Coordinates of C-alpha atoms and ligand atoms in Angstrom, one line a residue:
X1 CA 70.7 58.1 98.6
X2 CA 71.8 61.2 96.7
X3 CA 72.2 64.6 98.4
X4 CA 71.9 67.5 96.0
X5 CA 72.2 71.2 96.7
X6 CA 71.3 72.7 93.2
X7 CA 68.2 72.7 91.1
X8 CA 70.2 71.3 88.1
X9 CA 71.6 68.4 90.1
X10 CA 68.0 67.7 91.5
X11 CA 66.6 67.7 87.9
X12 CA 69.3 65.4 86.8
X13 CA 68.8 63.0 89.7
X14 CA 65.0 63.0 89.0
X15 CA 65.3 62.5 85.2
X16 CA 65.0 58.7 85.3
X17 CA 61.7 58.9 87.3
X18 CA 58.1 59.8 86.5
X19 CA 56.2 60.1 89.8
X20 CA 58.0 61.5 92.9
X21 CA 56.6 61.2 96.4
X22 CA 57.9 64.3 98.2
X23 CA 58.3 65.2 101.8
X24 CA 59.2 69.0 102.2
X25 CA 60.9 69.8 105.6
X26 CA 62.9 72.5 107.3
X27 CA 65.2 69.8 108.8
X28 CA 65.9 69.1 112.5
X29 CA 64.0 66.0 111.8
X30 CA 62.2 64.0 114.4
X31 CA 60.0 60.8 114.3
X32 CA 57.1 62.8 112.9
X33 CA 59.0 63.7 109.7
X34 CA 60.2 60.0 109.4
X35 CA 56.7 58.9 109.6
X36 CA 55.9 61.1 106.6
X37 CA 58.8 59.5 104.9
X38 CA 57.4 56.0 105.7
X39 CA 54.1 57.1 104.3
X40 CA 56.0 58.1 101.0
X41 CA 57.4 54.6 100.7
X42 CA 54.7 52.9 98.7
X43 CA 53.9 56.0 96.7
X44 CA 55.3 56.9 93.3
X45 CA 58.6 55.7 91.9
X46 CA 61.2 57.8 93.8
X47 CA 61.2 59.3 97.4
X48 CA 62.4 62.9 97.7
X49 CA 62.8 65.1 100.8
X50 CA 63.8 68.7 100.9
X51 CA 65.6 70.4 103.8
X52 CA 65.4 74.2 103.6
X53 CA 64.9 76.7 106.4
X54 CA 62.6 79.2 104.6
X55 CA 63.2 82.7 105.7
X56 CA 60.0 83.9 104.0
X57 CA 57.8 82.2 106.6
X58 CA 59.5 83.6 109.8
X59 CA 58.3 86.9 111.2
X60 CA 60.4 89.7 112.9
X61 CA 61.6 88.3 116.3
X62 CA 61.0 84.7 115.4
X63 CA 63.6 82.0 115.4
X64 CA 64.9 82.0 111.8
X65 CA 68.6 82.6 112.8
X66 CA 68.5 80.1 115.7
X67 CA 66.4 77.5 114.1
X68 CA 68.5 74.2 114.4
X69 CA 70.4 73.3 111.2
X70 CA 71.3 69.6 111.5
X71 CA 71.9 68.5 107.9
X72 CA 74.3 65.6 108.4
X73 CA 72.1 63.9 111.1
X74 CA 69.0 64.6 109.0
X75 CA 70.5 62.9 105.9
X76 CA 71.5 59.9 107.9
X77 CA 67.9 59.5 109.3
X78 CA 66.4 60.0 105.8
X79 CA 68.7 57.5 104.3
X80 CA 67.8 55.0 107.0
X81 CA 64.0 55.6 106.3
X82 CA 64.1 55.0 102.6
X83 CA 64.7 58.4 101.1
X84 CA 66.3 58.3 97.5
X85 CA 67.1 62.0 97.0
X86 CA 67.6 64.8 99.5
X87 CA 67.3 68.4 98.0
X88 CA 69.1 70.8 100.4
X89 CA 69.4 74.1 98.5
X90 CA 71.3 77.1 99.8
X91 CA 69.3 80.3 100.1
X92 CA 71.2 81.6 97.1
X93 CA 70.1 78.6 95.1
X94 CA 66.4 78.8 96.0
X95 CA 66.2 82.6 96.2
X96 CA 69.0 83.9 93.8
X97 CA 67.2 87.3 93.7
X98 CA 65.0 88.7 96.4
X99 CA 61.7 86.8 96.0
X100 CA 59.5 89.6 95.0
X101 CA 56.8 87.4 93.4
X102 CA 54.7 85.6 96.1
X103 CA 51.8 83.3 96.4
X104 CA 49.1 84.8 98.5
X105 CA 46.6 82.5 100.0
X106 CA 43.1 83.9 100.6
X107 CA 42.6 85.9 103.8
X108 CA 39.6 83.8 104.9
X109 CA 41.8 80.9 105.5
X110 CA 45.3 82.5 105.8
X111 CA 44.6 85.5 108.1
X112 CA 42.9 83.6 110.9
X113 CA 44.4 81.6 113.7
X114 CA 48.1 81.1 112.9
X115 CA 47.8 83.7 110.2
X116 CA 46.5 86.2 112.6
X117 CA 49.3 85.7 115.1
X118 CA 52.0 85.2 112.5
X119 CA 51.2 87.7 109.6
X120 CA 52.7 86.7 106.4
X121 CA 53.4 83.2 107.6
X122 CA 51.2 81.5 105.0
X123 CA 52.3 83.7 102.2
X124 CA 55.8 82.6 102.9
X125 CA 54.9 78.9 103.2
X126 CA 52.8 78.9 100.0
X127 CA 55.6 80.7 98.1
X128 CA 58.3 78.3 99.2
X129 CA 56.1 75.2 98.7
X130 CA 55.1 76.3 95.2
X131 CA 58.7 76.8 94.4
X132 CA 59.7 73.4 95.9
X133 CA 56.8 71.7 94.0
X134 CA 58.1 73.2 90.8
X135 CA 61.6 72.1 91.6
X136 CA 60.6 68.5 92.3
X137 CA 57.6 67.9 89.9
X138 CA 58.4 69.9 86.8
X139 CA 59.7 66.8 85.0
X140 CA 57.4 64.3 86.5
X141 CA 55.3 62.8 83.7
X142 CA 52.9 61.2 86.0
X143 CA 52.5 64.0 88.6
X144 CA 53.1 62.6 92.1
X145 CA 52.5 62.9 95.8
X146 CA 53.4 65.6 98.5
X147 CA 53.1 64.6 102.1
X148 CA 52.4 67.2 104.8
X149 CA 51.8 66.6 108.5
X150 CA 48.4 67.2 110.2
X151 CA 50.1 68.9 113.1
X152 CA 50.3 72.1 111.0
X153 CA 46.7 71.6 110.1
X154 CA 46.0 75.1 108.7
X155 CA 49.1 74.8 106.6
X156 CA 47.8 71.5 105.2
X157 CA 44.5 73.1 104.3
X158 CA 46.3 76.1 102.7
X159 CA 48.4 73.8 100.5
X160 CA 45.6 71.4 99.7
X161 CA 43.4 74.3 98.4
X162 CA 46.4 75.9 96.6
X163 CA 47.2 72.6 94.8
X164 CA 43.5 72.2 93.8
X165 CA 42.9 75.8 92.6
X166 CA 46.3 76.0 90.7
X167 CA 45.6 72.6 89.1
X168 CA 48.9 71.3 90.2
X169 CA 49.3 67.5 89.1
X170 CA 50.0 66.4 92.6
X171 CA 48.1 64.5 95.3
X172 CA 48.4 66.1 98.8
X173 CA 48.7 63.3 101.3
X174 CA 48.0 64.1 105.0
X175 CA 50.3 62.6 107.7
X176 CA 48.9 61.8 111.1
X177 CA 50.4 63.6 114.1
X178 CA 53.2 61.6 115.9
X179 CA 53.2 62.1 119.8
X180 CA 55.5 61.1 122.6
X181 CA 54.3 58.9 125.4
X182 CA 52.8 61.8 127.3
X183 CA 50.8 63.0 124.3
X184 CA 53.0 65.9 123.3
X185 CA 52.9 66.3 119.5
X186 CA 56.4 66.0 118.1
X187 CA 57.8 69.2 116.7
X188 CA 61.3 70.5 115.9
X189 CA 60.7 73.3 118.4
X190 CA 60.2 70.8 121.3
X191 CA 64.0 70.8 121.4
X192 CA 63.8 74.4 122.9
X193 CA 61.9 72.9 125.9
X194 CA 63.6 72.0 129.2
X195 CA 62.9 68.5 130.6
X196 CA 60.3 69.8 133.0
X197 CA 58.6 72.0 130.3
X198 CA 58.5 69.0 128.0
X199 CA 56.5 67.0 130.7
X200 CA 54.3 70.0 131.3
X201 CA 53.7 70.7 127.6
X202 CA 51.5 67.6 127.3
X203 CA 48.8 69.7 128.9
X204 CA 48.1 71.5 125.7
X205 CA 46.9 68.2 124.1
X206 CA 45.0 67.4 127.4
X207 CA 43.2 70.7 127.2
X208 CA 42.2 70.2 123.5
X209 CA 40.9 66.8 124.4
X210 CA 38.8 68.3 127.2
X211 CA 37.5 70.9 124.8
X212 CA 36.5 68.2 122.3
X213 CA 34.8 66.2 125.0
X214 CA 32.8 69.3 126.1
X215 CA 31.7 70.1 122.5
X216 CA 30.6 66.5 122.0
X217 CA 28.5 66.4 125.2
X218 CA 27.1 69.9 124.8
X219 CA 23.7 70.3 123.3
X220 CA 24.2 73.6 121.6
X221 CA 27.0 75.2 119.4
X222 CA 26.2 78.3 121.3
X223 CA 28.4 76.8 124.2
X224 CA 31.5 77.0 122.1
X225 CA 32.7 80.5 123.0
X226 CA 32.5 79.6 126.7
X227 CA 34.4 76.3 126.1
X228 CA 37.1 78.2 124.2
X229 CA 37.3 80.9 126.9
X230 CA 37.5 78.3 129.7
X231 CA 40.3 76.6 127.9
X232 CA 42.3 79.9 127.5
X233 CA 41.8 80.3 131.3
X234 CA 42.9 76.7 132.1
X235 CA 46.1 77.3 129.9
X236 CA 46.9 80.6 131.6
X237 CA 46.4 79.0 135.0
X238 CA 48.8 76.2 133.9
X239 CA 51.6 78.6 133.1
X240 CA 51.0 79.0 129.4
X241 CA 50.5 82.2 127.3
X242 CA 47.9 81.0 124.8
X243 CA 47.3 82.7 121.5
X244 CA 44.1 80.8 120.7
X245 CA 42.2 77.7 121.7
X246 CA 39.4 77.3 119.2
X247 CA 36.8 74.9 117.9
X248 CA 36.4 75.0 114.1
X249 CA 34.9 73.4 111.2
X250 CA 37.6 71.0 110.0
X251 CA 37.2 72.0 106.3
X252 CA 37.5 75.7 106.5
X253 CA 38.6 76.4 110.0
X254 CA 35.6 78.7 110.6
X255 CA 33.4 78.5 113.7
X256 CA 31.1 75.6 113.4
X257 CA 27.7 76.3 112.0
X258 CA 24.6 74.2 112.6
X259 CA 24.9 70.9 110.8
X260 CA 28.7 70.8 110.8
X261 CA 29.9 67.5 112.2
X262 CA 33.5 67.3 111.1
X263 CA 35.3 69.4 113.6
X264 CA 38.7 70.1 114.9
X265 CA 40.1 71.9 118.1
X266 CA 43.2 73.9 117.4
X267 CA 45.5 75.6 120.0
X268 CA 48.6 77.7 119.9
X269 CA 50.4 78.7 123.2
X270 CA 53.8 79.8 124.5
X271 CA 55.4 77.8 127.3
X272 CA 58.3 80.1 128.4
X273 CA 59.8 81.3 125.1
X274 CA 58.7 78.3 123.1
X275 CA 55.5 78.6 121.0
X276 CA 53.7 75.3 120.3
X277 CA 50.7 74.3 118.3
X278 CA 48.6 71.2 118.3
X279 CA 45.1 70.1 117.3
X280 CA 42.5 67.3 117.6
X281 CA 40.0 66.1 115.0
X282 CA 36.7 64.9 116.2
X283 CA 33.1 64.4 115.0
X284 CA 30.0 65.9 116.7
X285 CA 26.7 64.1 116.0
Ligands
LIG301 O1 56.1 72.4 107.7 C1 57.2 72.8 107.4 O2 58.3 72.2 107.8 C2 57.4 74.0 106.5 O3 56.4 74.9 106.7 C3 57.5 73.7 105.0 C4 56.1 73.0 104.5 C5 58.6 72.7 104.7 C6 57.7 74.9 104.1 O4 58.9 75.5 104.5

């Protein structure tokens, strides 16, 4: 496996290949990232991962400075999981000047849910992902694949629509959420939790499951606001500070309309100082 830090070295390393399969990350890897790498294995002709903590997607007061940087361990894990090239640029390499051009996803998708509570987050994500895709795929004669986890479901939708609308020659591949034995979705931020918080954190997924069950057994979509409100109350009484617990159409993240069957429940909440997100896809007949 090659580890490269500059765009020139990345392009040289990629020159013999035509169709990369790419897993972008911010490092501090866990089994969820490695499952994305495993999904990349049969795709394309070279497996690439990036490790870059992207300042543009962190808001004021968020954990950009303290976000764990674990490059050596991450590279070992990637090598053991079939990665061929790791691109780990410095900030000066990826943002040699202040990044004054940005990619602005539409408000309808990017200013709701995560975007409402983290203003600018999806502009930061879309900007860096565009840049990383240009770095990895600019010489790819046969396009390629980019794999994004479903835990960040709204991010996956933002990127999928961006790739389609900008006619990028890439197939976006979703990766299923990986959970621990209690049901807690794996996240780099789980490392901030104490042991007892980690056990307790599984109640986020349990509450989402309960919401999905209630929606499935309810006869009217009109019950959804109550189901969401009850879930917010349950979370609060379980010691969380929830930002949202919402039932949405899975394709646009809007409130479900009559005839919508493919739904998702999404939730974001803080346990102590740690903010976690999770979701659950389900169908309503
Ligand atoms: O999901 C992440 O880890 C990040 O948002 C991404 C896609 C690597 C962009 O920085």
